[in-house]
PDB file of C-alpha atoms in Angstrom:
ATOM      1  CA  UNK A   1       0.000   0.000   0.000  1.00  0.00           C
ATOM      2  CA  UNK A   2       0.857   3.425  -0.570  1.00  0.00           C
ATOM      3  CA  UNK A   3       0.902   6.321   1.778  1.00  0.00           C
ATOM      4  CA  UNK A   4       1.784  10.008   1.243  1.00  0.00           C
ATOM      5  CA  UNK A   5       2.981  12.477   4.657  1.00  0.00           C
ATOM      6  CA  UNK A   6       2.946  16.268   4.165  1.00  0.00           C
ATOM      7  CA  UNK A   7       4.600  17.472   6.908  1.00  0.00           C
ATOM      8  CA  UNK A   8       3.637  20.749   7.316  1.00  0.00           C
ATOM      9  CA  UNK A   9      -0.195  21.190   7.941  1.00  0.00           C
ATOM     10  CA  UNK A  10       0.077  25.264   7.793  1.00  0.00           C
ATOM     11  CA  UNK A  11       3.058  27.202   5.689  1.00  0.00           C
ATOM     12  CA  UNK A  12       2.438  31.037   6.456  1.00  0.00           C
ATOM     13  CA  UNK A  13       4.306  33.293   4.298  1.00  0.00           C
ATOM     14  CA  UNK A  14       5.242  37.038   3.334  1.00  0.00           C
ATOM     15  CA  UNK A  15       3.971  38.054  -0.091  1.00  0.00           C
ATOM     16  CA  UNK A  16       7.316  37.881  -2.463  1.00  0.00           C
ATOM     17  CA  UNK A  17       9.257  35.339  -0.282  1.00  0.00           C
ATOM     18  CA  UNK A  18       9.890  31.880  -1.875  1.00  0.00           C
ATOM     19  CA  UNK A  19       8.603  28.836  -0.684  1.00  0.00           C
ATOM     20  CA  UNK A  20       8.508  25.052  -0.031  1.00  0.00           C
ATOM     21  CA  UNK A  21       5.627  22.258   0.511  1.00  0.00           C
ATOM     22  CA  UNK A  22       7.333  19.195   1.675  1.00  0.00           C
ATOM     23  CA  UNK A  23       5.654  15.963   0.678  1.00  0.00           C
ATOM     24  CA  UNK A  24       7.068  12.483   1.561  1.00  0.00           C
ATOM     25  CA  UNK A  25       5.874   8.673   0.122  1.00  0.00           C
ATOM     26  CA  UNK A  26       6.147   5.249   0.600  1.00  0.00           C
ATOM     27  CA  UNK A  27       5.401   2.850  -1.853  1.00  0.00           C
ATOM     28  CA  UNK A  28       6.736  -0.983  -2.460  1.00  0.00           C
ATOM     29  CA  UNK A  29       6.188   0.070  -6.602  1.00  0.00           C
ATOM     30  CA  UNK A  30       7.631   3.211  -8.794  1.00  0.00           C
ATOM     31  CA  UNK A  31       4.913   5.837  -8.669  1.00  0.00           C
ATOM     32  CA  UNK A  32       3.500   8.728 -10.483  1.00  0.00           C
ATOM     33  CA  UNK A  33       3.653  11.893  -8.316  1.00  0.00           C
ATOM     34  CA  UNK A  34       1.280  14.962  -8.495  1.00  0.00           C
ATOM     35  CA  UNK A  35       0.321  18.329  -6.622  1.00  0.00           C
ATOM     36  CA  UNK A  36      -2.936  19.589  -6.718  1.00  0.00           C
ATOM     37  CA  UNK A  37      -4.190  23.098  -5.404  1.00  0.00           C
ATOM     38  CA  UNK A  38      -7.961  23.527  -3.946  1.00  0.00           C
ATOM     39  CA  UNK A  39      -9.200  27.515  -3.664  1.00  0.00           C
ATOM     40  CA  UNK A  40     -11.727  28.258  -1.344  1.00  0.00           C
ATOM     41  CA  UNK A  41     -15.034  26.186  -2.261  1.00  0.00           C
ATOM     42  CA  UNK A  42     -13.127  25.662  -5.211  1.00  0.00           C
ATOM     43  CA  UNK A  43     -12.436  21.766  -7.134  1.00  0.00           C
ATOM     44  CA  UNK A  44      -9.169  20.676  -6.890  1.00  0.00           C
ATOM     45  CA  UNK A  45      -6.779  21.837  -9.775  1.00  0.00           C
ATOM     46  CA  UNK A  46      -3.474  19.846 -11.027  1.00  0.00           C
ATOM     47  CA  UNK A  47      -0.311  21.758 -10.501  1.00  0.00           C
ATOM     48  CA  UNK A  48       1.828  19.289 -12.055  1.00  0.00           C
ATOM     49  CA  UNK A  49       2.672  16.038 -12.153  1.00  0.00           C
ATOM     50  CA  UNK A  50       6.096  13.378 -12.693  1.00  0.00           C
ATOM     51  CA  UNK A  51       4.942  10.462 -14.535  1.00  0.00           C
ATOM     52  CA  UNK A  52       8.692  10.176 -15.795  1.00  0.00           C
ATOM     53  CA  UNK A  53      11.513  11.799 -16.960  1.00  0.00           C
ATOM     54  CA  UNK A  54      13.325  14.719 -15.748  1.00  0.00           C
ATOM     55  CA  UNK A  55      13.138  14.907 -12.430  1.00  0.00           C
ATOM     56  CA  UNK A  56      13.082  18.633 -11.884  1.00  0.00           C
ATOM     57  CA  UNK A  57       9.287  18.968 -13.128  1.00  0.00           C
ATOM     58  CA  UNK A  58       7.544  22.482 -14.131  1.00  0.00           C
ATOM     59  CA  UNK A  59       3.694  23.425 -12.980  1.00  0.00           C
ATOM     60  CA  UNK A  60       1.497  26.362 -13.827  1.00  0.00           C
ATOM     61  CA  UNK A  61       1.479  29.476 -12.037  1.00  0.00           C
ATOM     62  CA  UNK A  62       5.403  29.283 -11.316  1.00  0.00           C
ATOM     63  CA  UNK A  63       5.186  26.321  -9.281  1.00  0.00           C
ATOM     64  CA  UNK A  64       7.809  23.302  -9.895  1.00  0.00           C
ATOM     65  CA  UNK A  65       8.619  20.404  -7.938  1.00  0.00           C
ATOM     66  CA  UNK A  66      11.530  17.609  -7.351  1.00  0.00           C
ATOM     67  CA  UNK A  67      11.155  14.095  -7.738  1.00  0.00           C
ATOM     68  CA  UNK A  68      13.595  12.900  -5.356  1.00  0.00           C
ATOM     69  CA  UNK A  69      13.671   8.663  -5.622  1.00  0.00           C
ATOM     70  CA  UNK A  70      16.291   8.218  -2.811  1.00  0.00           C
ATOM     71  CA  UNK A  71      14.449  10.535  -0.329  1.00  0.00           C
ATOM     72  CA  UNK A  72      11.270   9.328  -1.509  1.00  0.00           C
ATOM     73  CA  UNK A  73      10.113  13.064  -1.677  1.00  0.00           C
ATOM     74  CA  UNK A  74       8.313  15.486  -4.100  1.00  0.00           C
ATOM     75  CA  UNK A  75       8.713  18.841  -2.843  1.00  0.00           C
ATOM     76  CA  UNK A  76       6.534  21.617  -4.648  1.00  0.00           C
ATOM     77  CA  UNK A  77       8.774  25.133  -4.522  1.00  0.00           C
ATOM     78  CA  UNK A  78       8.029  28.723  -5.480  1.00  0.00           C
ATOM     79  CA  UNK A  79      10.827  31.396  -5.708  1.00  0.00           C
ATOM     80  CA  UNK A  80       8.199  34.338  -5.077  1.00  0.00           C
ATOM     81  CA  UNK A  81       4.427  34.054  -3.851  1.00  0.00           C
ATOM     82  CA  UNK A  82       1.648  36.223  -4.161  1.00  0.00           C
ATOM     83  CA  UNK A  83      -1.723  37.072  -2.232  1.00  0.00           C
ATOM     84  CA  UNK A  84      -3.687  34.569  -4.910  1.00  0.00           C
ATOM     85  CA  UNK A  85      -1.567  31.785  -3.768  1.00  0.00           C
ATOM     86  CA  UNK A  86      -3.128  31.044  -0.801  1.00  0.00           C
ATOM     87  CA  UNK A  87      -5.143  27.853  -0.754  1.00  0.00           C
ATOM     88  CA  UNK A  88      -4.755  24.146  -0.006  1.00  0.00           C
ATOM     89  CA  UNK A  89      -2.302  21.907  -1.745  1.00  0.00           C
ATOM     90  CA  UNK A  90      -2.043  18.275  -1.877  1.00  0.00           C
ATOM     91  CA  UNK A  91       0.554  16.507  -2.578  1.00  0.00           C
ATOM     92  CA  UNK A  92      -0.706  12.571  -4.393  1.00  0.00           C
ATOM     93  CA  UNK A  93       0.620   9.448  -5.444  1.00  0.00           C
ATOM     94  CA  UNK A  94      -0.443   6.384  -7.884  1.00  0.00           C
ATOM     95  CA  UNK A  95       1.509   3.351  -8.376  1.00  0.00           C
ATOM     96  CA  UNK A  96       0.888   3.633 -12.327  1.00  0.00           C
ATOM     97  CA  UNK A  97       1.329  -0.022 -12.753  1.00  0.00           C
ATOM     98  CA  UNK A  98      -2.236  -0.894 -14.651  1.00  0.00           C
ATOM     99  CA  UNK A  99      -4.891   0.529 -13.737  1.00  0.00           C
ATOM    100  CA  UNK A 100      -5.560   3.909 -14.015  1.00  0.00           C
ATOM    101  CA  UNK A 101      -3.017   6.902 -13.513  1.00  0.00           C
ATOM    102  CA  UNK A 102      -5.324   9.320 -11.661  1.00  0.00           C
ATOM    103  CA  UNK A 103      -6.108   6.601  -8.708  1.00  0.00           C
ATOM    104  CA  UNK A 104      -4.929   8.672  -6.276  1.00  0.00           C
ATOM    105  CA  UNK A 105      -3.439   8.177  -2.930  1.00  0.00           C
ATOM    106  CA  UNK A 106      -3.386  12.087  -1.326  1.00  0.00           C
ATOM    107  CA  UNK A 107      -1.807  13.764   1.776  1.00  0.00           C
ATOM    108  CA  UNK A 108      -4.380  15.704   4.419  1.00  0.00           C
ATOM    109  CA  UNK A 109      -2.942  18.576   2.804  1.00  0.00           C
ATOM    110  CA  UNK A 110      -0.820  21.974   3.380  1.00  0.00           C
ATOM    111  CA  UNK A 111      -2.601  25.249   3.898  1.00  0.00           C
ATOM    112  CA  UNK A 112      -0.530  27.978   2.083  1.00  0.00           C
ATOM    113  CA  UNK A 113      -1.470  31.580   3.295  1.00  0.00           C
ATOM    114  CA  UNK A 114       0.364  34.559   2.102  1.00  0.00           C
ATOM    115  CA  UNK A 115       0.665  37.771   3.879  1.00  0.00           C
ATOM    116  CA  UNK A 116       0.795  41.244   2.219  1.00  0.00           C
TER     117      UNK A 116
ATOM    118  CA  UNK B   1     -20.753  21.817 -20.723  1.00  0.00           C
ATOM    119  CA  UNK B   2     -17.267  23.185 -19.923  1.00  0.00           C
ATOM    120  CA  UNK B   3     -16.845  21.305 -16.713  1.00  0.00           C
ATOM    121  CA  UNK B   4     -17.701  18.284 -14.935  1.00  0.00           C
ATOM    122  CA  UNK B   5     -20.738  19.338 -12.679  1.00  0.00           C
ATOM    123  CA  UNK B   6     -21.991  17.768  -9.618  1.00  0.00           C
ATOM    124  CA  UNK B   7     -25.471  18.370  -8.137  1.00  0.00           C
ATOM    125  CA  UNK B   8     -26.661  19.436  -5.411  1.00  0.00           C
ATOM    126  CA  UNK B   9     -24.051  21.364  -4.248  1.00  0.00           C
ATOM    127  CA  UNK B  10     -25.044  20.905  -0.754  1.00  0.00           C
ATOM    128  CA  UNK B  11     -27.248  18.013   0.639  1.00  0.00           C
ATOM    129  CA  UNK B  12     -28.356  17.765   4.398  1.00  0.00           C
ATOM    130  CA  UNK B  13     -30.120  14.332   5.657  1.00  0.00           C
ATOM    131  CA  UNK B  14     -30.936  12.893   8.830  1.00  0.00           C
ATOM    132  CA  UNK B  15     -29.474   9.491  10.153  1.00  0.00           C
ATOM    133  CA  UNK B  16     -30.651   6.642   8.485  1.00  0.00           C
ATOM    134  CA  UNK B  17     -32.036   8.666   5.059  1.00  0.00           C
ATOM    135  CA  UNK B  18     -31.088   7.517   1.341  1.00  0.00           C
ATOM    136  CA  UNK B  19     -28.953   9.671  -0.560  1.00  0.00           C
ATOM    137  CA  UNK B  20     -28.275  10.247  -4.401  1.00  0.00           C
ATOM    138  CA  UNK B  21     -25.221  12.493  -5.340  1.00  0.00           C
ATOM    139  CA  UNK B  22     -24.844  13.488  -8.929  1.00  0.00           C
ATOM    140  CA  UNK B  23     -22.238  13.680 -11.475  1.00  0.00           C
ATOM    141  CA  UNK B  24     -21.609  14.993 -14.860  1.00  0.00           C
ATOM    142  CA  UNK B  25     -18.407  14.563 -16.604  1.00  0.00           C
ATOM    143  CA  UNK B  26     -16.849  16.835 -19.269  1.00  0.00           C
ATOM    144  CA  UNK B  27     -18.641  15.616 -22.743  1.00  0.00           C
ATOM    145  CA  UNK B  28     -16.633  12.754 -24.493  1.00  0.00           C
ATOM    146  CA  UNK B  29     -14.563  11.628 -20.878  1.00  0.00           C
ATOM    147  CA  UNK B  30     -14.789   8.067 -20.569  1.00  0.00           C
ATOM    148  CA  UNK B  31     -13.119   7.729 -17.175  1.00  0.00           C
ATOM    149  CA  UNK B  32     -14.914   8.791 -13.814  1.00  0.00           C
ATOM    150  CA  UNK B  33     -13.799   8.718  -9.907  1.00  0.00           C
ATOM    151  CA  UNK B  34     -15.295   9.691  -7.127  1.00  0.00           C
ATOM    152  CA  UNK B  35     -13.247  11.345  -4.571  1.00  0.00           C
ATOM    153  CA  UNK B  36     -14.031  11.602  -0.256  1.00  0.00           C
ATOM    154  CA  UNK B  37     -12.810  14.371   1.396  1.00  0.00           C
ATOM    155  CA  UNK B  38     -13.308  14.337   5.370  1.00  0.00           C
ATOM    156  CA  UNK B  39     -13.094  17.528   6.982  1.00  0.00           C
ATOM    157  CA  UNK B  40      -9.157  18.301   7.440  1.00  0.00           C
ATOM    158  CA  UNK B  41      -8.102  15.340   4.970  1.00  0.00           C
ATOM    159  CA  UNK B  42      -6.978  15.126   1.771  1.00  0.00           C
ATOM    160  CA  UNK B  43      -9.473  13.228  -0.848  1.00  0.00           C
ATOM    161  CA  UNK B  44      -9.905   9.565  -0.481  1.00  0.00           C
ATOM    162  CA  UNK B  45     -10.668   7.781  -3.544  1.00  0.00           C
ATOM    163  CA  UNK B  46     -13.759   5.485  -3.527  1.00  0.00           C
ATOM    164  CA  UNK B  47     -14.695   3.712  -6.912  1.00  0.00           C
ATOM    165  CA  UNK B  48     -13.465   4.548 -10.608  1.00  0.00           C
ATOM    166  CA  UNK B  49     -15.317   3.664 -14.079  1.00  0.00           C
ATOM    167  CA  UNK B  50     -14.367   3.645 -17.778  1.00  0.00           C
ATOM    168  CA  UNK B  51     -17.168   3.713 -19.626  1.00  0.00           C
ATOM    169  CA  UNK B  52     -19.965   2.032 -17.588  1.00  0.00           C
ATOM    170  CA  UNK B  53     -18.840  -0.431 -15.564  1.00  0.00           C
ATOM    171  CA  UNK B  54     -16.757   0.180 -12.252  1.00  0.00           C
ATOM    172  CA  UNK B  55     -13.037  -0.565 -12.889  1.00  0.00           C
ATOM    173  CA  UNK B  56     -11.949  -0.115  -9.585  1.00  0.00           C
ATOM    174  CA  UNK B  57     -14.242  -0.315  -6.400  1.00  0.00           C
ATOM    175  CA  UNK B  58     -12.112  -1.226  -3.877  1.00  0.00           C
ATOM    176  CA  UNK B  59     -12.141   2.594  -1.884  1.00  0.00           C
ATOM    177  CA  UNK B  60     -16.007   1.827  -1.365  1.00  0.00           C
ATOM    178  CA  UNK B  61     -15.841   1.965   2.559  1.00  0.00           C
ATOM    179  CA  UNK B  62     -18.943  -0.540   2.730  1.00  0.00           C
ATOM    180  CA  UNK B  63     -21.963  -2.032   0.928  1.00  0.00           C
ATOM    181  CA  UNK B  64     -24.139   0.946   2.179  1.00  0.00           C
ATOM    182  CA  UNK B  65     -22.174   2.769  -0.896  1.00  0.00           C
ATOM    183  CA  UNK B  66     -22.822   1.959  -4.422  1.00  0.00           C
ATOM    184  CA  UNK B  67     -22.277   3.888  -7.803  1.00  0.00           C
ATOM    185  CA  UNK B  68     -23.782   3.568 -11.217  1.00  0.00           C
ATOM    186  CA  UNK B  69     -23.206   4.950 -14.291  1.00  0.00           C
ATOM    187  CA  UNK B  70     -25.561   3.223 -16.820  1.00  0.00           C
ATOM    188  CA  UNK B  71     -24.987   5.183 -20.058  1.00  0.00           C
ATOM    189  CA  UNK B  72     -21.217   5.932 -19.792  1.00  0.00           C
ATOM    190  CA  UNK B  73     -21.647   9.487 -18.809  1.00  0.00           C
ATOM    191  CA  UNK B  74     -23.985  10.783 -16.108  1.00  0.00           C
ATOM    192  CA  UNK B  75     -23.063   8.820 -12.625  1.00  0.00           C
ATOM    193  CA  UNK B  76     -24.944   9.159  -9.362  1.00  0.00           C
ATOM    194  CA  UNK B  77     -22.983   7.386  -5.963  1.00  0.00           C
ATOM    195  CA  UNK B  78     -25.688   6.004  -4.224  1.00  0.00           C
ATOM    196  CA  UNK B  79     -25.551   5.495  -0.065  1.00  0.00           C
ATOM    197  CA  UNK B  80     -28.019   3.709   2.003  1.00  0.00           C
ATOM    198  CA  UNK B  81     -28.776   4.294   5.740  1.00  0.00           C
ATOM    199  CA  UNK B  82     -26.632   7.438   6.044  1.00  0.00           C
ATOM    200  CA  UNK B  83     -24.799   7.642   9.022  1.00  0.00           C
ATOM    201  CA  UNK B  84     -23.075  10.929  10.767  1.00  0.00           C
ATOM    202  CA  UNK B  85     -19.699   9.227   9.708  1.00  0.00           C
ATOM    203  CA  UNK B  86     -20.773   9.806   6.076  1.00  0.00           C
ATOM    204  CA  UNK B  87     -20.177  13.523   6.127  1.00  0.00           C
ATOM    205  CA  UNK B  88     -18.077  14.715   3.887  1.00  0.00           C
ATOM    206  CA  UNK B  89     -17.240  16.346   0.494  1.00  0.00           C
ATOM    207  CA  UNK B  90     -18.000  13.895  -1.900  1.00  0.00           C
ATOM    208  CA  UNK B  91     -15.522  14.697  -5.290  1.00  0.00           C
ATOM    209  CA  UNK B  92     -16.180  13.479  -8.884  1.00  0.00           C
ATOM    210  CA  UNK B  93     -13.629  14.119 -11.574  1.00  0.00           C
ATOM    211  CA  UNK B  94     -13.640  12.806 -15.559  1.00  0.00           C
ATOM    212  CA  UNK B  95     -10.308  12.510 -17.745  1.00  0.00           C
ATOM    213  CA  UNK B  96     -10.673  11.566 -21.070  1.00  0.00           C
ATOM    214  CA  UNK B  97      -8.746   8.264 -20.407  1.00  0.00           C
ATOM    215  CA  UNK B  98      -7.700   6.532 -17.687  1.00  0.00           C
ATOM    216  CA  UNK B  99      -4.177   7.482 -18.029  1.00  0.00           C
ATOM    217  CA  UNK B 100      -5.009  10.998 -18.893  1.00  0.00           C
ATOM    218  CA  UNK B 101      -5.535  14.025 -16.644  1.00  0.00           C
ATOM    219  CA  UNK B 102      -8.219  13.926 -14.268  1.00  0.00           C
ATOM    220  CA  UNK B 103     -10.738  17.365 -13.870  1.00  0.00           C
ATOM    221  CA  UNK B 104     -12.684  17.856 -10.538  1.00  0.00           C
ATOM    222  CA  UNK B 105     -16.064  19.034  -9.823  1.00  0.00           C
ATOM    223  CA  UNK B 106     -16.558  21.472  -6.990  1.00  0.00           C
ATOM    224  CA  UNK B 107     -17.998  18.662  -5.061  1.00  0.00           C
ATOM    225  CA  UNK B 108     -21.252  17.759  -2.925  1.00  0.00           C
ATOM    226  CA  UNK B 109     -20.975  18.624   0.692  1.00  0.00           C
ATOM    227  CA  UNK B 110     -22.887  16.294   2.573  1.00  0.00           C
ATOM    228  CA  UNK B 111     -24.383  16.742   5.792  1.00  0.00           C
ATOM    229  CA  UNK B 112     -25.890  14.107   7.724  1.00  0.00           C
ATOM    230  CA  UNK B 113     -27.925  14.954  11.074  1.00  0.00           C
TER     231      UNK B 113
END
């Protein structure tokens, strides 16, 4: 089975300043990795994804994340936030190995606020 | 229509009531999943289809849960003899395959009292 561990529940931040989600896995198979972000009474929207490939993977609205196998760890990073970033953001797995891609395993989540 | 849309967007029941949540997928998406979020947790996933029959059921929690989805598009997650447990936000999403990117509805919140 898989699990995922976010490991910060709240990141508060200063509008401009750069930032880091951590997000940790365990699985016994190679996995596809993915952030999502949820808005306020919002649907959850991808941020990006490693299915495979370069590790150093690129999302929308400046977001990118590393796909680190030895670590076992998928970190999402932006160099400079703004006001809109502020929502949830999970961090999910699948194990990709039949089946669909977008069964998801997902972590309880990080709440991003950002501060003027 | 442009996204997948799920109806109502709030439901409130009492213990031990029948509920029927809706979904409706973007137009030509042949995969579907349905998605519970508990208060403070990320999604858990409960059943997936591809066209109409359920590919994957095994996040149903028990056989008080059921979903159907009888023409390959609309799909409506059934649960029997709701119980206070149940509440949630209850997530569909649609991808055009099952190995393709998944879109999410803004969910049903259910309530039960």
């Amino acid at each position: 089975a898989q699990s995922v561990t976010q490991l910060d529940s709240q990141v508060p931040v200063f509008e401009e300043a750069p930032v880091e989600l951590r997000c940790n896995y365990s699985s016994s198979v190679s996995v596809y990795l993915f952030w999502y972000v949820q808005y306020p009474n919002q649907g959850l929207q991808l941020l990006l994804k490693y299915l495979s490939g370069s590790t150093l993977v690129k999302g929308i609205n400046g977001f990118e994340a590393e796909f680190n196998k030895s670590q076992t760890s998928f970190h999402l990073r932006k160099p400079s936030v703004h006001i809109s970033d502020t929502a949830e953001y999970f961090c999910a797995v699948s194990e990709g190995s039949g089946g669909s891609n977008y069964k998801l395993t997902f972590g309880k989540g990080t709440l991003l606020t950002v501060n003027p | 229509g442009a996204g997948v849309s799920q109806t109502p967007s709030n439901k409130v029941t009492e213990k031990g009531k029948y509920v029927e949540l809706r979904c409706d997928p973007i137009s030509g998406h042949t995969a579907l999943y349905w998605y519970r979020q508990s208060l403070g947790q990320g999604p858990e996933f409960l059943i997936y289809f591809q066209g109409t029959g359920a590919a994957d059921d095994s996040g149903l929690p028990n056989d008080r849960f059921f979903a159907v989805r009888p023409e390959g598009s609309v799909s409506t997650l059934k649960i029997q003899r709701t119980e206070r447990g149940d509440s949630a936000m209850y997530l569909c999403a649609s991808s055009r395959g099952m190995n393709t990117e998944a879109f999410f509805g803004q969910g049903t919140r259910l309530t039960v009292v």
